[in-house]
CSV table of C-alpha atoms in Angstrom, one decimal:
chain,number,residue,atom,x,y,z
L,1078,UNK,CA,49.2,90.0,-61.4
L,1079,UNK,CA,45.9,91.7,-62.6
L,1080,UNK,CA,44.8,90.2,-66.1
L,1081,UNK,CA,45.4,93.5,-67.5
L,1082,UNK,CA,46.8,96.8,-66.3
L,1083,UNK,CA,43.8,99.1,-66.1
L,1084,UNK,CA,42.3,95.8,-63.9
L,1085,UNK,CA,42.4,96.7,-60.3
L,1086,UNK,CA,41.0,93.6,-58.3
L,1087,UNK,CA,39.8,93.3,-54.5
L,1088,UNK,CA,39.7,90.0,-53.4
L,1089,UNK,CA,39.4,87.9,-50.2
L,1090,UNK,CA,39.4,84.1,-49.3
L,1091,UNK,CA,36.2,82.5,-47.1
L,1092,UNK,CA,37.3,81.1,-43.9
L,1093,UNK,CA,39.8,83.7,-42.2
L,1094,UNK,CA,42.5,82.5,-43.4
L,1095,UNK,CA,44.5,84.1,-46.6
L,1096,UNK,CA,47.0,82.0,-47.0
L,1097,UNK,CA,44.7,78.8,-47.3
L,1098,UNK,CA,44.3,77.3,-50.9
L,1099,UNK,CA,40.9,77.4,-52.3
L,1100,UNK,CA,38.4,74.9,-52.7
L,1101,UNK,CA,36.8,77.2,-55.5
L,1102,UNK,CA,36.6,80.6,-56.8
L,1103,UNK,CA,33.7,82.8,-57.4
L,1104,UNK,CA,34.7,86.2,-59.9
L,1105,UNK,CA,32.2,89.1,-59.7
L,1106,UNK,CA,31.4,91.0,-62.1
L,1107,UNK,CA,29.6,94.5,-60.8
L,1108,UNK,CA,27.1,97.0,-62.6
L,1109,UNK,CA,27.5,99.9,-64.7
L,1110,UNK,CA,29.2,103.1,-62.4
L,1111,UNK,CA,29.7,100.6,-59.4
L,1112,UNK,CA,32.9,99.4,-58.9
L,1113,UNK,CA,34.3,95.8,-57.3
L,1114,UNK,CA,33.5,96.6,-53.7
L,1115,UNK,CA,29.9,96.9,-54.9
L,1116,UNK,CA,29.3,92.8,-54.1
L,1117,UNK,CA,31.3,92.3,-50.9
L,1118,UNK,CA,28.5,92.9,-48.6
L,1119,UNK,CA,26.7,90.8,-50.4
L,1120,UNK,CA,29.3,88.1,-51.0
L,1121,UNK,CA,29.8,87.8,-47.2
L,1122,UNK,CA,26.2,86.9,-46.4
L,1123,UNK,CA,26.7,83.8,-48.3
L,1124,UNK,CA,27.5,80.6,-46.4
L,1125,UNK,CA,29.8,78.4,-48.2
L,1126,UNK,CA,31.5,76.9,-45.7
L,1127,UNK,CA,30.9,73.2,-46.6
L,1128,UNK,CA,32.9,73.6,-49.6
L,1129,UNK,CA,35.7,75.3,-48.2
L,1130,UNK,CA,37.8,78.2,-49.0
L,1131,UNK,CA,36.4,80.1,-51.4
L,1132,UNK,CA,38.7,82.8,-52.6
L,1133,UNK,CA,36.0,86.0,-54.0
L,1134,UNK,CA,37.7,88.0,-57.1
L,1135,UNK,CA,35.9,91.7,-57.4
L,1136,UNK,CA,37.9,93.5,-60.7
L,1137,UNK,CA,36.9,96.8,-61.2
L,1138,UNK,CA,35.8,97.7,-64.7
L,1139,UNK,CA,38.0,100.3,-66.6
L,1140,UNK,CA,37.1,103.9,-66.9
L,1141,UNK,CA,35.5,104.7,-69.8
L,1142,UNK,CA,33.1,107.4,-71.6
L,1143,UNK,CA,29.5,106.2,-71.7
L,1144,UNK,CA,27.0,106.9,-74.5
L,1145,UNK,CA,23.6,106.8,-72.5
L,1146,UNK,CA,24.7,109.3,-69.9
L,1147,UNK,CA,25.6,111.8,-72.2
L,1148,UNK,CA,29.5,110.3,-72.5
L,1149,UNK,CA,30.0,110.9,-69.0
L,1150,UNK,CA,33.6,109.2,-67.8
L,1151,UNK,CA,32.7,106.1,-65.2
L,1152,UNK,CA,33.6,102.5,-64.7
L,1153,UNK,CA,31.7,100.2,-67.7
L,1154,UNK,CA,32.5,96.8,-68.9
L,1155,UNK,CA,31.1,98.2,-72.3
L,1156,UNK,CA,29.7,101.3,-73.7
L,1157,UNK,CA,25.6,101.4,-74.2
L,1158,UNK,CA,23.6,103.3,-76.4
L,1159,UNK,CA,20.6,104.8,-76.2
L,1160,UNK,CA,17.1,102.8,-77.5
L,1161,UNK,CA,16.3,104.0,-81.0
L,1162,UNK,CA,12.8,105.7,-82.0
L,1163,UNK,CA,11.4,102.5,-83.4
L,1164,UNK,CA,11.1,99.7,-81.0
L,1165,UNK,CA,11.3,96.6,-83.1
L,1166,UNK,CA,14.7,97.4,-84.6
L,1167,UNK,CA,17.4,95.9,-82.2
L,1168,UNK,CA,19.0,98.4,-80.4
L,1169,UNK,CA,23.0,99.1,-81.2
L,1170,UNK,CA,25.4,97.1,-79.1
L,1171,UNK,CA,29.4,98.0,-78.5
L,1172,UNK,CA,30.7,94.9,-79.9
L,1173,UNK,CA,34.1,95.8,-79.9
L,1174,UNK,CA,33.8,96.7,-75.7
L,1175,UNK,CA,32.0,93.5,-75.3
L,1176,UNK,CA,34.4,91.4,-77.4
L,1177,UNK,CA,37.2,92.8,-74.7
L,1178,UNK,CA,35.4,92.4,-71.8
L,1179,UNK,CA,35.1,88.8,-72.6
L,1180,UNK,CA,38.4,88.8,-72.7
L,1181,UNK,CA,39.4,90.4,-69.3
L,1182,UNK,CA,36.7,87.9,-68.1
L,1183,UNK,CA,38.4,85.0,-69.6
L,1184,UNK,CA,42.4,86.1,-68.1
L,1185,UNK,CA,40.4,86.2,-64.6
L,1186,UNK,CA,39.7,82.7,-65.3
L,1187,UNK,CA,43.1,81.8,-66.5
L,1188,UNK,CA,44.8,83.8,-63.6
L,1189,UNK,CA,42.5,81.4,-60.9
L,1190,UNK,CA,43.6,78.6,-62.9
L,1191,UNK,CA,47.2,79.6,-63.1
L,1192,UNK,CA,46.7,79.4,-58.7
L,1193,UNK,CA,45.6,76.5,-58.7
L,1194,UNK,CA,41.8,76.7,-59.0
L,1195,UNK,CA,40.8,74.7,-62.3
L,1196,UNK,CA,38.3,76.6,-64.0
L,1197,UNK,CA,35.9,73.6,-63.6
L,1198,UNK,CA,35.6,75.1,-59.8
L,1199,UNK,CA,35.2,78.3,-61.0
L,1200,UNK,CA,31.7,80.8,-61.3
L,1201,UNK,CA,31.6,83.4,-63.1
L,1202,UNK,CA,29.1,86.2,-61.7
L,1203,UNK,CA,27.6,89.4,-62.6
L,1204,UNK,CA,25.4,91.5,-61.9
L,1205,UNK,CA,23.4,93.9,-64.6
L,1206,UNK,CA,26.5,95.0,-67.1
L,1207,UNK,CA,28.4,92.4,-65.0
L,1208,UNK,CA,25.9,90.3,-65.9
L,1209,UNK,CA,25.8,90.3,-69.7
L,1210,UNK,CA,29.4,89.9,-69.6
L,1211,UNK,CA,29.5,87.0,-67.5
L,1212,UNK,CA,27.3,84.9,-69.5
L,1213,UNK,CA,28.9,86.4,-72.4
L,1214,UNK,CA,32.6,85.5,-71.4
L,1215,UNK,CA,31.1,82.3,-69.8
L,1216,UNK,CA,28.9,80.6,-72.4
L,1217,UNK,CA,32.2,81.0,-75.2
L,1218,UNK,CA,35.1,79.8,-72.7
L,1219,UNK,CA,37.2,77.1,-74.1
L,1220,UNK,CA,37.4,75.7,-70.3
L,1221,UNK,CA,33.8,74.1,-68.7
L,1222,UNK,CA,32.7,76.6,-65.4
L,1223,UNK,CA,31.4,75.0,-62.2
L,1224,UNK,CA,28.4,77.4,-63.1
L,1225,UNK,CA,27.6,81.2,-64.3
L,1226,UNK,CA,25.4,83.5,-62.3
L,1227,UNK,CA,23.7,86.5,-64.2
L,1228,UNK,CA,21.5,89.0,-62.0
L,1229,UNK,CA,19.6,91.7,-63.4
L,1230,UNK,CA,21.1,91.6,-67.2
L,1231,UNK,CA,20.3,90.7,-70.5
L,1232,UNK,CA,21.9,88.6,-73.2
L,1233,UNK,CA,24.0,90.3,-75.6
L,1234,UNK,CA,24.6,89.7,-79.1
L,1235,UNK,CA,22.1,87.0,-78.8
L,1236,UNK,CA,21.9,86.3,-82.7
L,1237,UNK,CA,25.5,85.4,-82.3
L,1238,UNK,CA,25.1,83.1,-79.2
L,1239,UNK,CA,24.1,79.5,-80.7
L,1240,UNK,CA,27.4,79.8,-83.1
L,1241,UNK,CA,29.5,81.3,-80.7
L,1242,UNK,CA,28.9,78.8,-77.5
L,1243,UNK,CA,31.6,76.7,-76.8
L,1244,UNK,CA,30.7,73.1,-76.4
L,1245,UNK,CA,33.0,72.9,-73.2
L,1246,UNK,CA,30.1,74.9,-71.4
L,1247,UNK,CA,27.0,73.3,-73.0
L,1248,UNK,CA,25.7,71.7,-69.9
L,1249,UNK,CA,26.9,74.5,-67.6
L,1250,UNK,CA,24.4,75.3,-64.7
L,1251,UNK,CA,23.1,78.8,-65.2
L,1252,UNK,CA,21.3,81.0,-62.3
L,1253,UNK,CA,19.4,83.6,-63.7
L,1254,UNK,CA,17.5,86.5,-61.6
L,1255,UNK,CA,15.3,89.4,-62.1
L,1256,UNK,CA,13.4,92.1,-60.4
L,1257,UNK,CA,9.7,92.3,-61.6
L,1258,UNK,CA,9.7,96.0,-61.0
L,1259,UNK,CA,12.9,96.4,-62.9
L,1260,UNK,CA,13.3,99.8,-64.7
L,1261,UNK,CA,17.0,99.8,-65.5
L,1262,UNK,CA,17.0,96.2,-66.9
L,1263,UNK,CA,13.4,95.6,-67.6
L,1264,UNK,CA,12.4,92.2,-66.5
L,1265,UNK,CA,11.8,91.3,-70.4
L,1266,UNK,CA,14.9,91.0,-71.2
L,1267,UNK,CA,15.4,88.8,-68.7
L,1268,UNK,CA,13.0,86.6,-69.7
L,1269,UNK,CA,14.5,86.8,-73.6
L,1270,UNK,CA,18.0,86.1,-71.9
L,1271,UNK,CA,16.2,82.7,-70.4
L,1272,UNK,CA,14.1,82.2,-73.2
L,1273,UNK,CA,17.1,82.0,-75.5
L,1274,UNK,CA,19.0,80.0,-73.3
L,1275,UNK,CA,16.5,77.4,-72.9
L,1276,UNK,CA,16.1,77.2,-76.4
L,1277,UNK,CA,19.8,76.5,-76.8
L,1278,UNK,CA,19.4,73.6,-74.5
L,1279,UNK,CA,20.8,75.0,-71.4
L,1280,UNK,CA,19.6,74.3,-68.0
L,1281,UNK,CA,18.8,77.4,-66.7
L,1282,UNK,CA,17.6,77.6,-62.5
L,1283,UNK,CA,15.6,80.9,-63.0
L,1284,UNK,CA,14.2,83.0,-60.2
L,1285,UNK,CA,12.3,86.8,-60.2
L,1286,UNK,CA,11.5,89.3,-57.4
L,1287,UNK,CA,9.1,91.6,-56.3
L,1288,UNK,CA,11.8,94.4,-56.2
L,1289,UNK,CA,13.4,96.9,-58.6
L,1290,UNK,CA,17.6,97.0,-60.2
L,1291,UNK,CA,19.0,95.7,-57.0
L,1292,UNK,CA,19.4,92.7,-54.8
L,1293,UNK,CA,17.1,90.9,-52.6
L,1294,UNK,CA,17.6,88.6,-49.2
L,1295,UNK,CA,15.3,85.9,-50.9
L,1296,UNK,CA,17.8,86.2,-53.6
L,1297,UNK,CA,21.2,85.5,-52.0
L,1298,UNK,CA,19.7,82.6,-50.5
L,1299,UNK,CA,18.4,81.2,-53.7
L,1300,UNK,CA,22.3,82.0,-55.0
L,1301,UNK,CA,23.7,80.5,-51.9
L,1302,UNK,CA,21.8,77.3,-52.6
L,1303,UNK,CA,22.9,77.4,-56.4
L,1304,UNK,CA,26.6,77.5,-55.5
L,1305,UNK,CA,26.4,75.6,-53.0
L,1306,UNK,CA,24.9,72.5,-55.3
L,1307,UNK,CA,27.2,73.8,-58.1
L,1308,UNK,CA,30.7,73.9,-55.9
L,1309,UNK,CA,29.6,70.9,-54.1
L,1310,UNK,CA,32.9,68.5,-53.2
L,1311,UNK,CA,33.0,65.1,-55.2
């Protein structure tokens, strides 16, 4: 069952074989107008095979209006706004879209546990909207993650963050990653989003790229090595 009825998911399991019970779970998370077919390429590059299964969960964001491109209909995790005139006032977040995409996040981690995958061998992973979500959804779950994976984002609502954190995921591993050359996400808020977790005492493996809002080879193979040290069997 999806965690929610406008949730379409695309999934598959490491290893050829379907039926086979998973050693972990990784959920992605994809960008703003992308959809959950967006990180399969990607997620197939990725060599996990010492762990085991791994079953991949891609849900697809629900279909929503969007504020920065002139309320044009595509799939969003949240609605964003556009910057104001003056650049020191904090820019206007949807709370209320961010509050329930935490909370779709949170029933795909209940749905992998309700399978049989505890969510202490689960990632949660996103990638630029999927992104802020995931560390979001991951840094206030009630259940400690086997590690959250943020490419390309920012950290939202940060002034609510240190009060919000649950202590189940205070020593989480977090993998952070940013393109220098970043115009979309510009590479500062990446570094606040690092900065910030730092400062909260969170062990944070960060990386940054010569490249723009996308995905890198050097990348996956700095992710591959963070799962696979994350995921690792006892």
């Amino acid at each position: 069952m999806s965690p929610n009825p406008s949730i379409q998911l695309r999934e598959f399991v490491t290893g050829g074989d379907p039926a086979a019970q998973p050693a972990a779970s990784i959920i992605v998370l994809h960008g703003l107008g992308a959809d959950g077919s967006d990180f399969v390429p990607i997620a197939q590059e990725l060599d996990l095979s010492v762990i085991g299964p791994v079953r991949f969960v891609f849900p697809n964001a629900p279909v929503q209006p969007v504020t920065i491109n002139g309320g044009y209909e595509m799939r969003a995790w949240y609605d964003i706004y556009p910057p104001g005139a003056d650049p020191a006032v904090p820019r206007q977040e949807d709370e209320a879209g961010l509050r329930l995409a935490q909370t779709i996040a949170q029933a795909l981690i209940d749905r992998e546990a309700g399978r049989g995958v505890p969510a202490e061998r689960t990632v949660l992973m996103g990638f630029s909207q999927g992104c802020v979500v995931a560390l979001m959804a991951g840094l206030r779950a009630p259940q400690r993650l086997a590690g959250l994976v943020g490419l390309s984002g920012y950290l939202a609502l940060a002034d609510r963050t240190a009060s919000e954190v649950h202590a189940a995921n205070r020593t989480t591993p977090i993998f952070l990653a940013h393109g220098e050359e970043d115009d979309v996400v510009v590479m500062e808020r990446g570094t606040a989003a690092r900065d910030a977790l730092t400062a909260l005492g969170y062990a944070v493996d960060w990386h940054s790229y010569p490249m723009g809002h996308s995905v890198c080879a050097e990348e996956v193979a700095d992710l591959n090595a963070f799962l696979l040290r994350v995921l690792a069997p006892d």
